[in-house]
């Protein structure tokens, strides 16, 4: 079947964009290095519930302030604990948060790059805000796809 395009015309491709080599670090290697570093000593590997009960007559309510106290984290934790064991190593969820933002690559000009970062949800959110905790890890720098992309500011 054919999808009618109506009045739209598909522009003819005249410029061929060649793929750009993407420089990146392996996420698995980054997980291994962070989980085996001194940073991991403060990580939460066992999820737990936090409840608040203001008065005896009011039922307690769940408090959700950390990623490792979320229901999905607890569900994944239970799932990996149920897998058949082939060794005596501990099992833990690596809660990875990935994001990117555009930044200027030059002082004067229009060069932009998009760094890709990861952060571990196993780390307390209050520790993540301290620069000395090295909580944010750069794993890639994505170059612009083509010069025809306009950055809206």
mmCIF file of C-alpha atoms in Angstrom:
data_model
loop_
_atom_site.group_PDB
_atom_site.id
_atom_site.type_symbol
_atom_site.label_atom_id
_atom_site.label_comp_id
_atom_site.label_asym_id
_atom_site.label_seq_id
_atom_site.Cartn_x
_atom_site.Cartn_y
_atom_site.Cartn_z
ATOM 1 C CA UNK A 1 0.000 0.000 0.000
ATOM 2 C CA UNK A 2 1.076 3.571 -0.655
ATOM 3 C CA UNK A 3 0.817 6.372 1.897
ATOM 4 C CA UNK A 4 -0.516 9.515 0.195
ATOM 5 C CA UNK A 5 1.688 12.517 0.843
ATOM 6 C CA UNK A 6 -0.798 15.095 -0.441
ATOM 7 C CA UNK A 7 0.931 18.365 -1.183
ATOM 8 C CA UNK A 8 4.218 17.396 0.521
ATOM 9 C CA UNK A 9 7.241 16.900 -1.673
ATOM 10 C CA UNK A 10 10.172 14.858 -0.491
ATOM 11 C CA UNK A 11 13.326 16.936 -0.944
ATOM 12 C CA UNK A 12 16.022 15.417 -3.082
ATOM 13 C CA UNK A 13 19.166 14.519 -1.140
ATOM 14 C CA UNK A 14 22.077 16.440 -2.606
ATOM 15 C CA UNK A 15 24.565 16.465 0.263
ATOM 16 C CA UNK A 16 25.743 13.166 1.635
ATOM 17 C CA UNK A 17 26.850 13.333 5.245
ATOM 18 C CA UNK A 18 29.667 10.942 6.049
ATOM 19 C CA UNK A 19 29.558 9.234 9.433
ATOM 20 C CA UNK A 20 31.640 10.855 12.139
ATOM 21 C CA UNK A 21 33.740 8.746 14.453
ATOM 22 C CA UNK A 22 32.137 8.851 17.895
ATOM 23 C CA UNK A 23 34.559 8.815 20.805
ATOM 24 C CA UNK A 24 33.137 7.025 23.821
ATOM 25 C CA UNK A 25 33.968 4.978 26.892
ATOM 26 C CA UNK A 26 32.400 1.620 27.578
ATOM 27 C CA UNK A 27 29.519 1.876 30.050
ATOM 28 C CA UNK A 28 30.293 -1.616 31.375
ATOM 29 C CA UNK A 29 33.922 -0.684 32.004
ATOM 30 C CA UNK A 30 32.807 2.508 33.749
ATOM 31 C CA UNK A 31 30.448 0.500 35.987
ATOM 32 C CA UNK A 32 33.262 -1.890 36.891
ATOM 33 C CA UNK A 33 35.717 0.898 37.655
ATOM 34 C CA UNK A 34 33.281 2.928 39.781
ATOM 35 C CA UNK A 35 31.878 -0.079 41.659
ATOM 36 C CA UNK A 36 35.399 -1.231 42.521
ATOM 37 C CA UNK A 37 36.602 2.257 43.544
ATOM 38 C CA UNK A 38 36.444 4.024 46.895
ATOM 39 C CA UNK A 39 33.293 5.855 45.716
ATOM 40 C CA UNK A 40 31.268 2.639 45.994
ATOM 41 C CA UNK A 41 31.768 2.350 49.757
ATOM 42 C CA UNK A 42 28.899 4.850 50.205
ATOM 43 C CA UNK A 43 26.640 3.322 47.531
ATOM 44 C CA UNK A 44 23.355 1.673 48.442
ATOM 45 C CA UNK A 45 23.193 -1.866 47.064
ATOM 46 C CA UNK A 46 20.309 -3.091 49.256
ATOM 47 C CA UNK A 47 17.079 -1.151 48.637
ATOM 48 C CA UNK A 48 14.825 -0.238 51.543
ATOM 49 C CA UNK A 49 11.434 1.362 52.230
ATOM 50 C CA UNK A 50 11.140 4.679 54.034
ATOM 51 C CA UNK A 51 7.782 5.363 55.662
ATOM 52 C CA UNK A 52 6.410 8.361 57.525
ATOM 53 C CA UNK A 53 3.640 8.192 60.116
ATOM 54 C CA UNK A 54 2.736 11.673 61.374
ATOM 55 C CA UNK A 55 0.060 10.554 63.877
ATOM 56 C CA UNK A 56 -1.192 7.264 65.317
ATOM 57 C CA UNK A 57 -4.599 7.778 63.703
ATOM 58 C CA UNK A 58 -3.162 8.400 60.216
ATOM 59 C CA UNK A 59 -1.796 5.502 58.150
ATOM 60 C CA UNK A 60 1.886 5.698 57.231
ATOM 61 C CA UNK A 61 2.862 6.972 53.812
ATOM 62 C CA UNK A 62 5.827 6.070 51.643
ATOM 63 C CA UNK A 63 8.648 8.568 51.293
ATOM 64 C CA UNK A 64 10.460 8.504 47.969
ATOM 65 C CA UNK A 65 13.545 10.653 47.874
ATOM 66 C CA UNK A 66 16.278 8.363 46.607
ATOM 67 C CA UNK A 67 16.374 6.284 43.449
ATOM 68 C CA UNK A 68 17.358 3.191 45.439
ATOM 69 C CA UNK A 69 14.120 3.378 47.438
ATOM 70 C CA UNK A 70 11.935 3.315 44.302
ATOM 71 C CA UNK A 71 9.674 0.332 43.646
ATOM 72 C CA UNK A 72 11.324 -0.438 40.282
ATOM 73 C CA UNK A 73 14.760 -0.575 41.938
ATOM 74 C CA UNK A 74 13.396 -3.005 44.544
ATOM 75 C CA UNK A 75 11.728 -5.131 41.859
ATOM 76 C CA UNK A 76 14.968 -5.413 39.856
ATOM 77 C CA UNK A 77 16.892 -6.182 43.039
ATOM 78 C CA UNK A 78 14.524 -9.065 43.851
ATOM 79 C CA UNK A 79 14.731 -10.301 40.257
ATOM 80 C CA UNK A 80 18.527 -10.535 40.139
ATOM 81 C CA UNK A 81 18.631 -12.180 43.577
ATOM 82 C CA UNK A 82 16.355 -14.948 42.251
ATOM 83 C CA UNK A 83 18.684 -15.949 39.387
ATOM 84 C CA UNK A 84 20.512 -19.261 39.810
ATOM 85 C CA UNK A 85 23.893 -18.796 41.467
ATOM 86 C CA UNK A 86 27.089 -19.929 39.765
ATOM 87 C CA UNK A 87 29.478 -18.094 42.102
ATOM 88 C CA UNK A 88 29.620 -16.438 45.510
ATOM 89 C CA UNK A 89 29.830 -12.857 44.227
ATOM 90 C CA UNK A 90 27.269 -10.344 45.507
ATOM 91 C CA UNK A 91 24.549 -9.222 43.119
ATOM 92 C CA UNK A 92 23.447 -5.624 42.874
ATOM 93 C CA UNK A 93 21.510 -3.305 40.618
ATOM 94 C CA UNK A 94 23.567 -0.630 38.881
ATOM 95 C CA UNK A 95 21.085 2.230 38.642
ATOM 96 C CA UNK A 96 22.427 4.268 35.741
ATOM 97 C CA UNK A 97 21.109 7.701 34.865
ATOM 98 C CA UNK A 98 22.161 8.945 31.429
ATOM 99 C CA UNK A 99 21.809 12.469 30.105
ATOM 100 C CA UNK A 100 23.333 14.944 27.718
ATOM 101 C CA UNK A 101 23.379 18.681 27.214
ATOM 102 C CA UNK A 102 24.757 20.953 24.527
ATOM 103 C CA UNK A 103 27.756 23.090 25.277
ATOM 104 C CA UNK A 104 29.835 25.537 23.319
ATOM 105 C CA UNK A 105 33.112 24.052 22.128
ATOM 106 C CA UNK A 106 34.728 27.423 21.416
ATOM 107 C CA UNK A 107 34.899 30.807 23.103
ATOM 108 C CA UNK A 108 33.999 32.658 19.917
ATOM 109 C CA UNK A 109 32.063 30.824 17.269
ATOM 110 C CA UNK A 110 29.280 28.385 16.769
ATOM 111 C CA UNK A 111 30.937 25.053 17.509
ATOM 112 C CA UNK A 112 28.854 22.844 19.794
ATOM 113 C CA UNK A 113 29.292 19.395 21.266
ATOM 114 C CA UNK A 114 26.993 17.246 23.346
ATOM 115 C CA UNK A 115 28.726 15.463 26.208
ATOM 116 C CA UNK A 116 26.963 12.315 27.418
ATOM 117 C CA UNK A 117 27.119 11.718 31.149
ATOM 118 C CA UNK A 118 26.205 8.900 33.478
ATOM 119 C CA UNK A 119 25.499 9.028 37.168
ATOM 120 C CA UNK A 120 24.715 6.166 39.522
ATOM 121 C CA UNK A 121 21.398 6.115 41.341
ATOM 122 C CA UNK A 122 23.043 3.891 43.959
ATOM 123 C CA UNK A 123 24.737 7.013 45.295
ATOM 124 C CA UNK A 124 22.838 9.247 47.720
ATOM 125 C CA UNK A 125 21.482 12.347 45.989
ATOM 126 C CA UNK A 126 23.059 14.556 48.639
ATOM 127 C CA UNK A 127 26.492 13.091 47.910
ATOM 128 C CA UNK A 128 26.031 13.565 44.156
ATOM 129 C CA UNK A 129 25.939 17.343 44.545
ATOM 130 C CA UNK A 130 29.390 17.510 46.104
ATOM 131 C CA UNK A 131 32.076 18.112 43.459
ATOM 132 C CA UNK A 132 34.586 16.157 45.549
ATOM 133 C CA UNK A 133 32.494 12.969 45.187
ATOM 134 C CA UNK A 134 33.174 12.562 41.431
ATOM 135 C CA UNK A 135 29.558 11.529 40.887
ATOM 136 C CA UNK A 136 29.274 12.528 37.231
ATOM 137 C CA UNK A 137 31.134 10.495 34.621
ATOM 138 C CA UNK A 138 31.579 11.594 31.010
ATOM 139 C CA UNK A 139 31.225 8.633 28.657
ATOM 140 C CA UNK A 140 31.006 10.300 25.230
ATOM 141 C CA UNK A 141 31.077 13.513 23.249
ATOM 142 C CA UNK A 142 28.578 13.565 20.410
ATOM 143 C CA UNK A 143 29.590 15.875 17.556
ATOM 144 C CA UNK A 144 26.943 17.773 15.580
ATOM 145 C CA UNK A 145 25.256 15.674 12.901
ATOM 146 C CA UNK A 146 25.512 18.362 10.253
ATOM 147 C CA UNK A 147 25.974 22.087 9.960
ATOM 148 C CA UNK A 148 22.347 22.597 8.885
ATOM 149 C CA UNK A 149 21.073 21.989 12.435
ATOM 150 C CA UNK A 150 20.093 25.262 14.077
ATOM 151 C CA UNK A 151 20.476 25.538 17.828
ATOM 152 C CA UNK A 152 17.536 27.392 19.342
ATOM 153 C CA UNK A 153 18.519 29.510 22.337
#
